mmCIF file of C-alpha atoms in Angstrom:
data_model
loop_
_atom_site.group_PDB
_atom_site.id
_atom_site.type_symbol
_atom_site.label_atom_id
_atom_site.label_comp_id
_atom_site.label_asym_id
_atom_site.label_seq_id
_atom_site.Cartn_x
_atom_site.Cartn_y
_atom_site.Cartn_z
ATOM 1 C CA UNK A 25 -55.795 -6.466 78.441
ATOM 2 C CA UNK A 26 -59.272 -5.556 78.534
ATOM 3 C CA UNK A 27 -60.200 -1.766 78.738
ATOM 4 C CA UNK A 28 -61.039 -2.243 82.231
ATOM 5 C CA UNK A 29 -57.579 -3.203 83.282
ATOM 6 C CA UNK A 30 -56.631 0.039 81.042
ATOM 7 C CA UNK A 31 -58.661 2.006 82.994
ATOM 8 C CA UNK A 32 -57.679 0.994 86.348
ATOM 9 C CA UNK A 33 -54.098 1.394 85.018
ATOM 10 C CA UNK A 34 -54.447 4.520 84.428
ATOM 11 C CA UNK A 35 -55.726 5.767 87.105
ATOM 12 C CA UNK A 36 -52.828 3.686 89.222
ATOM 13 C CA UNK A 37 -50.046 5.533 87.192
ATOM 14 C CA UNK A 38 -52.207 9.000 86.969
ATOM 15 C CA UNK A 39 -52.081 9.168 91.135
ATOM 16 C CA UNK A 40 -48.873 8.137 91.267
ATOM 17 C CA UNK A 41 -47.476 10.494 88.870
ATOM 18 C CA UNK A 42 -49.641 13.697 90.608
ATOM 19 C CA UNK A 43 -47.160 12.738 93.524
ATOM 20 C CA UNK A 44 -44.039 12.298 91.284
ATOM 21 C CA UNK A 45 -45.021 15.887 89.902
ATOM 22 C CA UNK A 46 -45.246 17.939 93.369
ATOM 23 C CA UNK A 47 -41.809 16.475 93.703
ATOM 24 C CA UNK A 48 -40.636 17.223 89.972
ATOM 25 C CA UNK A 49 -41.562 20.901 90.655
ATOM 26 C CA UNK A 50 -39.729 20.894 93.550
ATOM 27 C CA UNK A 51 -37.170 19.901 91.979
ATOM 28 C CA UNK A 52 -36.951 22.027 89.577
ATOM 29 C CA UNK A 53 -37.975 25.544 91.867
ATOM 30 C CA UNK A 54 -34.160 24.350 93.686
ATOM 31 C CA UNK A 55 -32.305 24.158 90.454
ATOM 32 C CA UNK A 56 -33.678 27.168 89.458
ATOM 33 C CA UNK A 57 -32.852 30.072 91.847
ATOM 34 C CA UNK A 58 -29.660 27.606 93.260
ATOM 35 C CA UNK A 59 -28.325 25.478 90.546
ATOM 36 C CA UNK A 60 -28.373 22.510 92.904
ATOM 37 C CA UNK A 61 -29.705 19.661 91.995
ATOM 38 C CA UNK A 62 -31.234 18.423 95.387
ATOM 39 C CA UNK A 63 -31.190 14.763 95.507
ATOM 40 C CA UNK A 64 -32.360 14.888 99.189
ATOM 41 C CA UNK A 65 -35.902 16.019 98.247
ATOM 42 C CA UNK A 66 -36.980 12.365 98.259
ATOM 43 C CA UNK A 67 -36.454 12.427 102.373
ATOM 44 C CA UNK A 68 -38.613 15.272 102.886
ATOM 45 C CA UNK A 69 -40.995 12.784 101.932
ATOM 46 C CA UNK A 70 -39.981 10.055 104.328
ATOM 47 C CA UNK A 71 -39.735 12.150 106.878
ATOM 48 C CA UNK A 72 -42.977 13.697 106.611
ATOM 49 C CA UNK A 73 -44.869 10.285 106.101
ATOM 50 C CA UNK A 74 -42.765 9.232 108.888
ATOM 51 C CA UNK A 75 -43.203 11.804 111.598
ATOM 52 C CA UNK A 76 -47.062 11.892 111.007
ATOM 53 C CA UNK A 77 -47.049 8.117 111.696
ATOM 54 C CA UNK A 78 -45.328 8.601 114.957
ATOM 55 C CA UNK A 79 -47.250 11.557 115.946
ATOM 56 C CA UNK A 80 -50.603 9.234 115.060
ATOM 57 C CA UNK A 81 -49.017 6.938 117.639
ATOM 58 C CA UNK A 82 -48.566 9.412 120.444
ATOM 59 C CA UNK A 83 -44.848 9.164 120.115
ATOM 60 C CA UNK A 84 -43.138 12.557 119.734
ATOM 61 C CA UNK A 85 -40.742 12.297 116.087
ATOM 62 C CA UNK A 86 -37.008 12.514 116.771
ATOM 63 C CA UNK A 87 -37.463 14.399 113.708
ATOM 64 C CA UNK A 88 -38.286 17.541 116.152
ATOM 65 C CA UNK A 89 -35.513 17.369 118.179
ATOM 66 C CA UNK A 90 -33.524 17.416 114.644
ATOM 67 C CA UNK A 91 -35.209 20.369 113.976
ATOM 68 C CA UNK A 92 -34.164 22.441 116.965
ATOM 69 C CA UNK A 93 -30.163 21.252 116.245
ATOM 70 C CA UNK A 94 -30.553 22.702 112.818
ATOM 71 C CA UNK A 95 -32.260 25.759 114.059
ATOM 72 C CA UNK A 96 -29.439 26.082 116.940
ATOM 73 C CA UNK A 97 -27.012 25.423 114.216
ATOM 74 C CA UNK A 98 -28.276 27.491 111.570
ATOM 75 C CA UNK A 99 -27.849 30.342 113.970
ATOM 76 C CA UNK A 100 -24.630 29.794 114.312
ATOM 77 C CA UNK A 101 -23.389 29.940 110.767
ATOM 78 C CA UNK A 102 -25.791 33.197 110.068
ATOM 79 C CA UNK A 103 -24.282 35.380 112.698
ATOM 80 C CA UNK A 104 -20.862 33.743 111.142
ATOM 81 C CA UNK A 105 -21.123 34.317 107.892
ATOM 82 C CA UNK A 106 -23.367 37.693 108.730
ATOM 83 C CA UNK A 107 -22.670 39.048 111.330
ATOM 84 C CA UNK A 108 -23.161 42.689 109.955
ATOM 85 C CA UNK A 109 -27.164 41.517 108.658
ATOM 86 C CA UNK A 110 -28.060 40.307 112.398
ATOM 87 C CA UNK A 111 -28.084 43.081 114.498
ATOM 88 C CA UNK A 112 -30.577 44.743 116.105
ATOM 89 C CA UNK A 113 -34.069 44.075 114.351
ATOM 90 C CA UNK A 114 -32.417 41.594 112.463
ATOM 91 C CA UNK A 115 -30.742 39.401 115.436
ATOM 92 C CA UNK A 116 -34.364 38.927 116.836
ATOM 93 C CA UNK A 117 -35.659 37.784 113.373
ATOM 94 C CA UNK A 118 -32.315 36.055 113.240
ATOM 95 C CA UNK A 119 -33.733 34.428 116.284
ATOM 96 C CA UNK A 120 -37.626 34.124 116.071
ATOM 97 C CA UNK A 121 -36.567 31.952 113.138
ATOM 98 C CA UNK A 122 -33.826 29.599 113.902
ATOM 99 C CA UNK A 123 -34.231 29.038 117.726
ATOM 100 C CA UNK A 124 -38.167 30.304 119.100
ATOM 101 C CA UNK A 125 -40.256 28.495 115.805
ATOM 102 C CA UNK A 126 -38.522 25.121 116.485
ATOM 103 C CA UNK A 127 -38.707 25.511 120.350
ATOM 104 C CA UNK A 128 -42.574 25.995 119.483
ATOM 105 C CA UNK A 129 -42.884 22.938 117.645
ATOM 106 C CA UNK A 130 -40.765 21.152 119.984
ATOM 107 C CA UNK A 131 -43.319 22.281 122.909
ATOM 108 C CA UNK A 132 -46.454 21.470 120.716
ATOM 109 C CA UNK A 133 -45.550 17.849 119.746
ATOM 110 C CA UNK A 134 -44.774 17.058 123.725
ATOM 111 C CA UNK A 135 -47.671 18.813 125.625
ATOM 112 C CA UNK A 136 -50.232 19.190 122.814
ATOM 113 C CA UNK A 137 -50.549 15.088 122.235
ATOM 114 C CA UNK A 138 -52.631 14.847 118.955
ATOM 115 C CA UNK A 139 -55.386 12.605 119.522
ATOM 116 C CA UNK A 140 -57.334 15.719 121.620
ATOM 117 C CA UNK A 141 -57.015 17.667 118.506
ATOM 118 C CA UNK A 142 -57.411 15.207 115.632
ATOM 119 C CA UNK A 143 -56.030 14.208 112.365
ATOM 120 C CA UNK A 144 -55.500 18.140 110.920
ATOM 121 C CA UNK A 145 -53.451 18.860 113.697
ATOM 122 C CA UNK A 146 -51.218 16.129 113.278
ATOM 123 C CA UNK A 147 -50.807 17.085 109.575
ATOM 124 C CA UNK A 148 -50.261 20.602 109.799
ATOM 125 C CA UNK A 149 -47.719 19.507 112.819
ATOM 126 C CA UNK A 150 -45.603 17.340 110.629
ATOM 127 C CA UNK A 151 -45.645 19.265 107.870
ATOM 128 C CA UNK A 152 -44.272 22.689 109.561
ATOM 129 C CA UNK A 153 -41.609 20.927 111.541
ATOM 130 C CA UNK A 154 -40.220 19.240 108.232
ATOM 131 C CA UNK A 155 -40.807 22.676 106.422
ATOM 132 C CA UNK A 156 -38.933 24.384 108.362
ATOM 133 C CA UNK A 157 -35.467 22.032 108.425
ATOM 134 C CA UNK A 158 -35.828 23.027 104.628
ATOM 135 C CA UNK A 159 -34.001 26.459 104.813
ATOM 136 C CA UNK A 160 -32.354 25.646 107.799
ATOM 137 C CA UNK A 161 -30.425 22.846 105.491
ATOM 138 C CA UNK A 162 -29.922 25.487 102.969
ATOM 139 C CA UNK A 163 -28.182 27.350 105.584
ATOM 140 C CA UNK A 164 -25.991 25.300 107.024
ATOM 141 C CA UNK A 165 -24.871 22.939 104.323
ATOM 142 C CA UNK A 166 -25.546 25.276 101.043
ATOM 143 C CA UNK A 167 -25.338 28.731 101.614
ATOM 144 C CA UNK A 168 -21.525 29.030 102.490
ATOM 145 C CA UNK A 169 -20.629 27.692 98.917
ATOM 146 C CA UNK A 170 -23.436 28.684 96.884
ATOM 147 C CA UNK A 171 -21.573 30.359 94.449
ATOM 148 C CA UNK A 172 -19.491 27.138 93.938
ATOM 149 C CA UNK A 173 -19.868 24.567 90.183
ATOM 150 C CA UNK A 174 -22.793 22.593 90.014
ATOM 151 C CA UNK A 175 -20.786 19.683 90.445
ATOM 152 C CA UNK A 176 -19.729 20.637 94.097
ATOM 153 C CA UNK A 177 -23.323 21.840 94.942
ATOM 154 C CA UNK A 178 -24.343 18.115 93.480
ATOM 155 C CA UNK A 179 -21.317 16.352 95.795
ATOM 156 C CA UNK A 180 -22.370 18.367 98.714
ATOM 157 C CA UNK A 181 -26.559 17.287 97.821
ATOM 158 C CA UNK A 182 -24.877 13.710 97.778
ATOM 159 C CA UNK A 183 -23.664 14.455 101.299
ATOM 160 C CA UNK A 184 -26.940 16.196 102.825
ATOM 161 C CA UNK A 185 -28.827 12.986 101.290
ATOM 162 C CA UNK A 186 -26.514 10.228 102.976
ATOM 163 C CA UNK A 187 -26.444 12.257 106.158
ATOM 164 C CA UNK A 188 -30.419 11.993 106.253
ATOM 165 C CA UNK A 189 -30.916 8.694 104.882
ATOM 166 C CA UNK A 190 -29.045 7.560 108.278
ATOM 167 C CA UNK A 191 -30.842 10.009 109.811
ATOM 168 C CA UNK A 192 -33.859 8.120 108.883
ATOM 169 C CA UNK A 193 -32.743 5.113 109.998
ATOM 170 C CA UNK A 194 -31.668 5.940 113.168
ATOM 171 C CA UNK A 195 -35.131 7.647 114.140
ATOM 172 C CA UNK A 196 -37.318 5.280 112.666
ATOM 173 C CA UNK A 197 -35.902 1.897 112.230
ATOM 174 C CA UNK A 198 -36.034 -0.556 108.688
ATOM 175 C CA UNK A 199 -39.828 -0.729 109.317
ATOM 176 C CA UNK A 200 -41.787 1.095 107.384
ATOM 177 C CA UNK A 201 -45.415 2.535 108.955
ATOM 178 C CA UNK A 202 -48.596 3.516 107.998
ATOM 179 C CA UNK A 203 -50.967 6.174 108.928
ATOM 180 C CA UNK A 204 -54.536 6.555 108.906
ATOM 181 C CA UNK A 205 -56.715 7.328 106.019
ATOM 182 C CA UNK A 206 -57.817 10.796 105.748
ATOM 183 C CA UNK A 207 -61.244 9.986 103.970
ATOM 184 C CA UNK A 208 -62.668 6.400 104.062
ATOM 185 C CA UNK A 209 -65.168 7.439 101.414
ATOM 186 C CA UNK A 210 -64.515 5.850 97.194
ATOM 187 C CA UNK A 211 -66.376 6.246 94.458
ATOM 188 C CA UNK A 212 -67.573 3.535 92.416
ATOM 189 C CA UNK A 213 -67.074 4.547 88.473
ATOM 190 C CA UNK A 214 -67.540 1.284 86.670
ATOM 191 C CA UNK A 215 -64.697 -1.231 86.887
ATOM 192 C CA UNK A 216 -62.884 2.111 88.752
ATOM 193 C CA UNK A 217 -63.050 2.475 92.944
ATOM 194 C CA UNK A 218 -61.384 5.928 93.046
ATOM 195 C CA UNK A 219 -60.786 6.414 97.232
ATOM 196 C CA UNK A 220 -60.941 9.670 98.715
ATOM 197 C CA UNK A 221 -56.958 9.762 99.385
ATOM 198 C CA UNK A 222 -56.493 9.538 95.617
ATOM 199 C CA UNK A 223 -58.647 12.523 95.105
ATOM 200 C CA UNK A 224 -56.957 14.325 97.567
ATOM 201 C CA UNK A 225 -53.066 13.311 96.195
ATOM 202 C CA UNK A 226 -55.146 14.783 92.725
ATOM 203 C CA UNK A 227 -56.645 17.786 94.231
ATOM 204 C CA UNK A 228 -53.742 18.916 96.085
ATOM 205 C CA UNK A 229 -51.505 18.661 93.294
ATOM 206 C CA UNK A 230 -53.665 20.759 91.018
ATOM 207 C CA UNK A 231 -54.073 23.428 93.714
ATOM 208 C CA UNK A 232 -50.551 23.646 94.334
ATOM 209 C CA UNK A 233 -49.669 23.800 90.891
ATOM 210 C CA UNK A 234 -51.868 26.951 90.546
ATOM 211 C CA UNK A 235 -51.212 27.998 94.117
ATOM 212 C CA UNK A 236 -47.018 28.185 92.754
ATOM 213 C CA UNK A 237 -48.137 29.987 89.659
ATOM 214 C CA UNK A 238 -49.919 32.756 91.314
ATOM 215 C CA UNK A 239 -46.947 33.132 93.636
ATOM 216 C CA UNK A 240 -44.568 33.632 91.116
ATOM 217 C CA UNK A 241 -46.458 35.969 88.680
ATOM 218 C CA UNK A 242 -48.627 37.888 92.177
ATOM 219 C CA UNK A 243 -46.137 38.112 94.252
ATOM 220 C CA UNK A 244 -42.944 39.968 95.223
ATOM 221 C CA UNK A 245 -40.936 37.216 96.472
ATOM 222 C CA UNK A 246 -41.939 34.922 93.759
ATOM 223 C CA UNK A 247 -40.681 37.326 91.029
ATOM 224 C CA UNK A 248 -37.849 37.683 93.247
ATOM 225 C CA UNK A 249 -37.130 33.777 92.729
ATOM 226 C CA UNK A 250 -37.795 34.053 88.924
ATOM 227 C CA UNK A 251 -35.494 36.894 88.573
ATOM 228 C CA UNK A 252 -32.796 35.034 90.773
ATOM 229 C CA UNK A 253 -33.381 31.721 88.214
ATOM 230 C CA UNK A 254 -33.004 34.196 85.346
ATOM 231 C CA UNK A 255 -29.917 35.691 86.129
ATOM 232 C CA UNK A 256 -28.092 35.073 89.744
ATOM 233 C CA UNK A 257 -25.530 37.393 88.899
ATOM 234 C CA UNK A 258 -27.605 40.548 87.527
ATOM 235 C CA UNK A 259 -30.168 39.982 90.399
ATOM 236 C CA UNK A 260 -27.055 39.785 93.178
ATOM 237 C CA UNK A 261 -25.542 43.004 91.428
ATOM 238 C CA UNK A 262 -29.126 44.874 91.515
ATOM 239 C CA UNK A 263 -29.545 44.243 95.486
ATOM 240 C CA UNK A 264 -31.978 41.053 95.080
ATOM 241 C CA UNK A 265 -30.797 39.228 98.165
ATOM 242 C CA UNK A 266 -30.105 35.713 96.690
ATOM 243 C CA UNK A 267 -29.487 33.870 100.117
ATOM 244 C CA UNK A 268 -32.806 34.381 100.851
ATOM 245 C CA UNK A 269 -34.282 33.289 97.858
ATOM 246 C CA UNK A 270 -32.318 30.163 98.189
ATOM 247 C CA UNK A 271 -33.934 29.346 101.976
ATOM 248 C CA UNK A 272 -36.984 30.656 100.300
ATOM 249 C CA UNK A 273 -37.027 28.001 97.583
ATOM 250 C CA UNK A 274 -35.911 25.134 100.130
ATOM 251 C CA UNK A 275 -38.606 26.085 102.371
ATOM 252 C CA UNK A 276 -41.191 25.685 99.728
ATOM 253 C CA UNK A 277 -39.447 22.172 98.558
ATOM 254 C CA UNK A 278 -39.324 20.932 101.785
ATOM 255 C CA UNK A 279 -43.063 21.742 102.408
ATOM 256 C CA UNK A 280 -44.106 20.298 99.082
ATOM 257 C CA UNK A 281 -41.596 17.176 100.053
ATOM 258 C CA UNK A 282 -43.413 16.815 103.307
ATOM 259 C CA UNK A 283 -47.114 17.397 102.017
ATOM 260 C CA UNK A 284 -46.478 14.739 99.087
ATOM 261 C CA UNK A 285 -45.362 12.383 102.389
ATOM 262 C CA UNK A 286 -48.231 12.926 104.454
ATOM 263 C CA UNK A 287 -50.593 12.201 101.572
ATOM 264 C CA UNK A 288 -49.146 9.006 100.045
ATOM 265 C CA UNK A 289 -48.730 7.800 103.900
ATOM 266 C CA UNK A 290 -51.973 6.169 103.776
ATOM 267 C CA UNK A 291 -51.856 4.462 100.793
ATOM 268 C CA UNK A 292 -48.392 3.226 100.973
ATOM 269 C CA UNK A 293 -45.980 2.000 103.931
ATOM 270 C CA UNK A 294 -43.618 4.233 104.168
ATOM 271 C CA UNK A 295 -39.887 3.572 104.687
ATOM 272 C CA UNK A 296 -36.623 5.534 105.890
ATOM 273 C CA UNK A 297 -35.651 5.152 102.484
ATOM 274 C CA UNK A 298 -38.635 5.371 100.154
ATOM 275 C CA UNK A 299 -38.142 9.000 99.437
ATOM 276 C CA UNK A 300 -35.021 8.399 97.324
ATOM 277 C CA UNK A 301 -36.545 6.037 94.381
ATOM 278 C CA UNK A 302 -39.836 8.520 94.749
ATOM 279 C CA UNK A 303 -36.864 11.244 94.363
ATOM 280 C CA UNK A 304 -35.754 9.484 91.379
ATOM 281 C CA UNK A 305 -38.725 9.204 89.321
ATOM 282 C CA UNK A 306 -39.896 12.654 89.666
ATOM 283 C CA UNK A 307 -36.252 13.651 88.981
ATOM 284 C CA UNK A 308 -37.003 11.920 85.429
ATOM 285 C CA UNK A 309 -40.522 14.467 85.094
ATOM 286 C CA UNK A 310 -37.905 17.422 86.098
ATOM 287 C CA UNK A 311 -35.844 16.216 83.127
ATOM 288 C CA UNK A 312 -38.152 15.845 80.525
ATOM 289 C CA UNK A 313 -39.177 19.252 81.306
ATOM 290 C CA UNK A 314 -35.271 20.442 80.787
ATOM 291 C CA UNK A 315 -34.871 21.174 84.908
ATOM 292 C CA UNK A 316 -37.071 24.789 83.737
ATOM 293 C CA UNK A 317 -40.904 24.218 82.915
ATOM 294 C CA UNK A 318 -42.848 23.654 85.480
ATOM 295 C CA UNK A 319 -46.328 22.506 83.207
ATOM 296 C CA UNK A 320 -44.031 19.843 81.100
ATOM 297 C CA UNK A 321 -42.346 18.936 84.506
ATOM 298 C CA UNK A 322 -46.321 17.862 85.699
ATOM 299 C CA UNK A 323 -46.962 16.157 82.249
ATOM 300 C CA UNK A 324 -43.725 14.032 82.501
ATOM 301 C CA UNK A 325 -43.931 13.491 85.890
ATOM 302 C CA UNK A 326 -47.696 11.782 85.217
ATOM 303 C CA UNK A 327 -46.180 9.918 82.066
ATOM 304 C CA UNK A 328 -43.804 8.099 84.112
ATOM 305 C CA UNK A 329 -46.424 7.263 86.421
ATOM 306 C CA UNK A 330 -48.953 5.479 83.784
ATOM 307 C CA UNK A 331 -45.501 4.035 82.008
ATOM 308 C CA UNK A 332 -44.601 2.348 85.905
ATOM 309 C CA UNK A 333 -48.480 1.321 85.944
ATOM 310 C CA UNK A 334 -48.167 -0.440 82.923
ATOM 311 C CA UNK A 335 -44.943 -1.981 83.645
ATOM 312 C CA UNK A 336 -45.944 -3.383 86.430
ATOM 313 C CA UNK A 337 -48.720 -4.892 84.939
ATOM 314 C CA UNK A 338 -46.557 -6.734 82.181
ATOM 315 C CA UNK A 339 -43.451 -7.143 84.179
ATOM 316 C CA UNK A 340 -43.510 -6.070 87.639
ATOM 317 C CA UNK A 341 -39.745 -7.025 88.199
ATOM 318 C CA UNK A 342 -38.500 -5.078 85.572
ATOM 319 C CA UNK A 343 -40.959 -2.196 86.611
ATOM 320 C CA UNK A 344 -38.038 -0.048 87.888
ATOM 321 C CA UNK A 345 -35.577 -0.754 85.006
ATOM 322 C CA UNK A 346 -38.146 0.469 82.500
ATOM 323 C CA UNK A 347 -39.172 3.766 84.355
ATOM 324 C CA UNK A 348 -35.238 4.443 84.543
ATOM 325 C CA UNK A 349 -34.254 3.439 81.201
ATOM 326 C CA UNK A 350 -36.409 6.553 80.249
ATOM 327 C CA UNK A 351 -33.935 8.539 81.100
ATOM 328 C CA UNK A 352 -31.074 7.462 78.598
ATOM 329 C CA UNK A 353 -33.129 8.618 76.008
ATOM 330 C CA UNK A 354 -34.192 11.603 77.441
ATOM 331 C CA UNK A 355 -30.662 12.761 78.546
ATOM 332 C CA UNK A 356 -29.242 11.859 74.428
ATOM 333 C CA UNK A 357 -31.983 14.015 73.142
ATOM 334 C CA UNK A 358 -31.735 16.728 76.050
ATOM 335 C CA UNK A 359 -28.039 16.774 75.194
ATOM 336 C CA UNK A 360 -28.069 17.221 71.412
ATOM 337 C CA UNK A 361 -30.765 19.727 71.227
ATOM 338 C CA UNK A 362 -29.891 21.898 74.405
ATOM 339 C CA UNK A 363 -27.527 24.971 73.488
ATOM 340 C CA UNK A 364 -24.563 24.690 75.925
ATOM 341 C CA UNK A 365 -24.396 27.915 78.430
ATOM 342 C CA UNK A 366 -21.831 28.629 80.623
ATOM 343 C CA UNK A 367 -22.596 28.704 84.761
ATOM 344 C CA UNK A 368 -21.200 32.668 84.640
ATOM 345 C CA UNK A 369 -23.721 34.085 81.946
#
């Protein structure tokens, strides 16, 4: 290997893991305020890759007409579970929510067709109406038995995940698509051709890791979420209202699920089921970083992007069984040097 193959590797395995880290923090920002560990963050991607490519094609997504189901639905099971909470002022935010914001989006992807409006539109498009399904899932499938083990939160994940996988493959099919390129501009460094989509997967990824730490230290509802990851129980007994935190904190995964699909789209085709192996390599940055820090989540999410780089260079079918195998280690030492703590305290 000459240093210009190490180069280019790098830079392979440093875009790769920027997308592997949105996920990772993702991850991580469900754990933490819901102690679920949210397997299905990998189809958030899929489905955001998926419904821009169908947009692009001046097809509306079937992923919209999901969208107003678990809006109808989601109203359901808040005026069930709170009925006392969704009166008055709080019924029509009850409602603005679950039934007008998808009803919107419904009406935009029919009568607003994208290609008068360009590729922005179509972005910002598929990225709310995947966004949105984030607390709506929370809702409906989480919120009911939130205060349950970690182990039935993880079955019930399982659940949400098969449920969308078919999902996927009902709306989109076993083929996988590709959208258009949002710069065509590279940069010639040497042996390296950065492209403009790898700068932007980079540049994104920075910005939202600064945009999520000003949230939580600036803001109210970030320190809300911190205090909720600190402590559920002494923020539930102090007024904090945890439910919303936890459609709060699926709101923001599913965005950051959906914005990492939209920008790999282009460089990648994109299949029902891609999100889940994505899913599981940025599960193994969430790891390293002990499922709490979000800065060692973003270095250990970019590690096991260079390490898949490099694997594939020097053995391409054993790529995948390298990357996992990471995590043997990583769970022996996580388990010996981690002090055990009980779910209640």
């Amino acid at each position: 290997m000459n240093t210009d193959i190490f180069l280019i590797l790098c830079q392979d395995g440093i875009v790769n893991g920027a997308v592997y880290a949105l996920l990772a923090l993702a991850l991580i920002l469900v754990f933490a305020v819901t102690r679920i560990i949210f397997l299905p963050q990998g189809e958030f991607i899929a489905f955001g890759a998926l419904t821009l490519a169908m947009i692009e094609e001046g097809k509306v997504p079937p992923t919209v007409y999901l969208l107003v189901v678990l809006g109808v639905a989601s109203a359901v099971v808040a005026l069930w579970l709170e009925p006392t909470k969704n009166r008055g002022w709080g019924l029509v935010g009850l409602l603005l929510e679950t039934i007008v914001a998808p009803f919107a989006l419904l009406c935009l992807t029919v009568w607003l067709p994208s290609r008068e409006f360009g590729l922005l539109y179509s972005v910002v498009l598929s990225v709310a109406i995947v966004t949105l399904m984030g607390p709506f899932i929370y809702r409906v499938a989480f919120q009911r038995i939130a205060d349950a083990s970690i182990l039935t939160l993880l079955i019930a994940a399982i659940g949400v995940h098969l449920a969308l996988t078919g999902l996927g493959l009902y709306f989109f099919g076993p083929e996988g698509s590709r959208t258009t390129s949002w710069v065509s501009a590279s940069l010639q460094l040497g042996a390296l051709n950065i492209s403009g989509q790898s700068t932007w997967i980079i540049g994104v990824t920075v910005v939202l890791v600064a945009a999520l730490y000003l949230f939580f230290s600036r803001t109210l509802s970030g320190k809300i979420l911190v205090a909720t990851a600190v402590n559920r129980l002494g923020a539930r007994l102090v007024g904090l209202p945890i439910d919303r935190s936890g459609r709060i904190a699926f709101a923001a995964a599913a965005f950051i699920g959906a914005l990492a699909g939209v920008l790999i789209a282009p460089q990648t085709t994109v299949y029902y089921d891609s999100g889940f192996v994505i899913g599981l390599k940025a599960f193994i940055g969430a790891i390293i970083a002990g499922m709490v820090s979000y800065p060692v989540a973003v270095v250990g999410a970019i590690m096991v992007g260079v390490i898949e780089s490099f694997s594939s260079y020097w053995s391409s079918e054993y790529k995948e069984i390298i990357v996992f195998s990471l995590m043997v280690p990583i769970l022996l030492w996580r388990s010996y040097s981690s002090k055990h703590v009980d779910e209640e305290e």
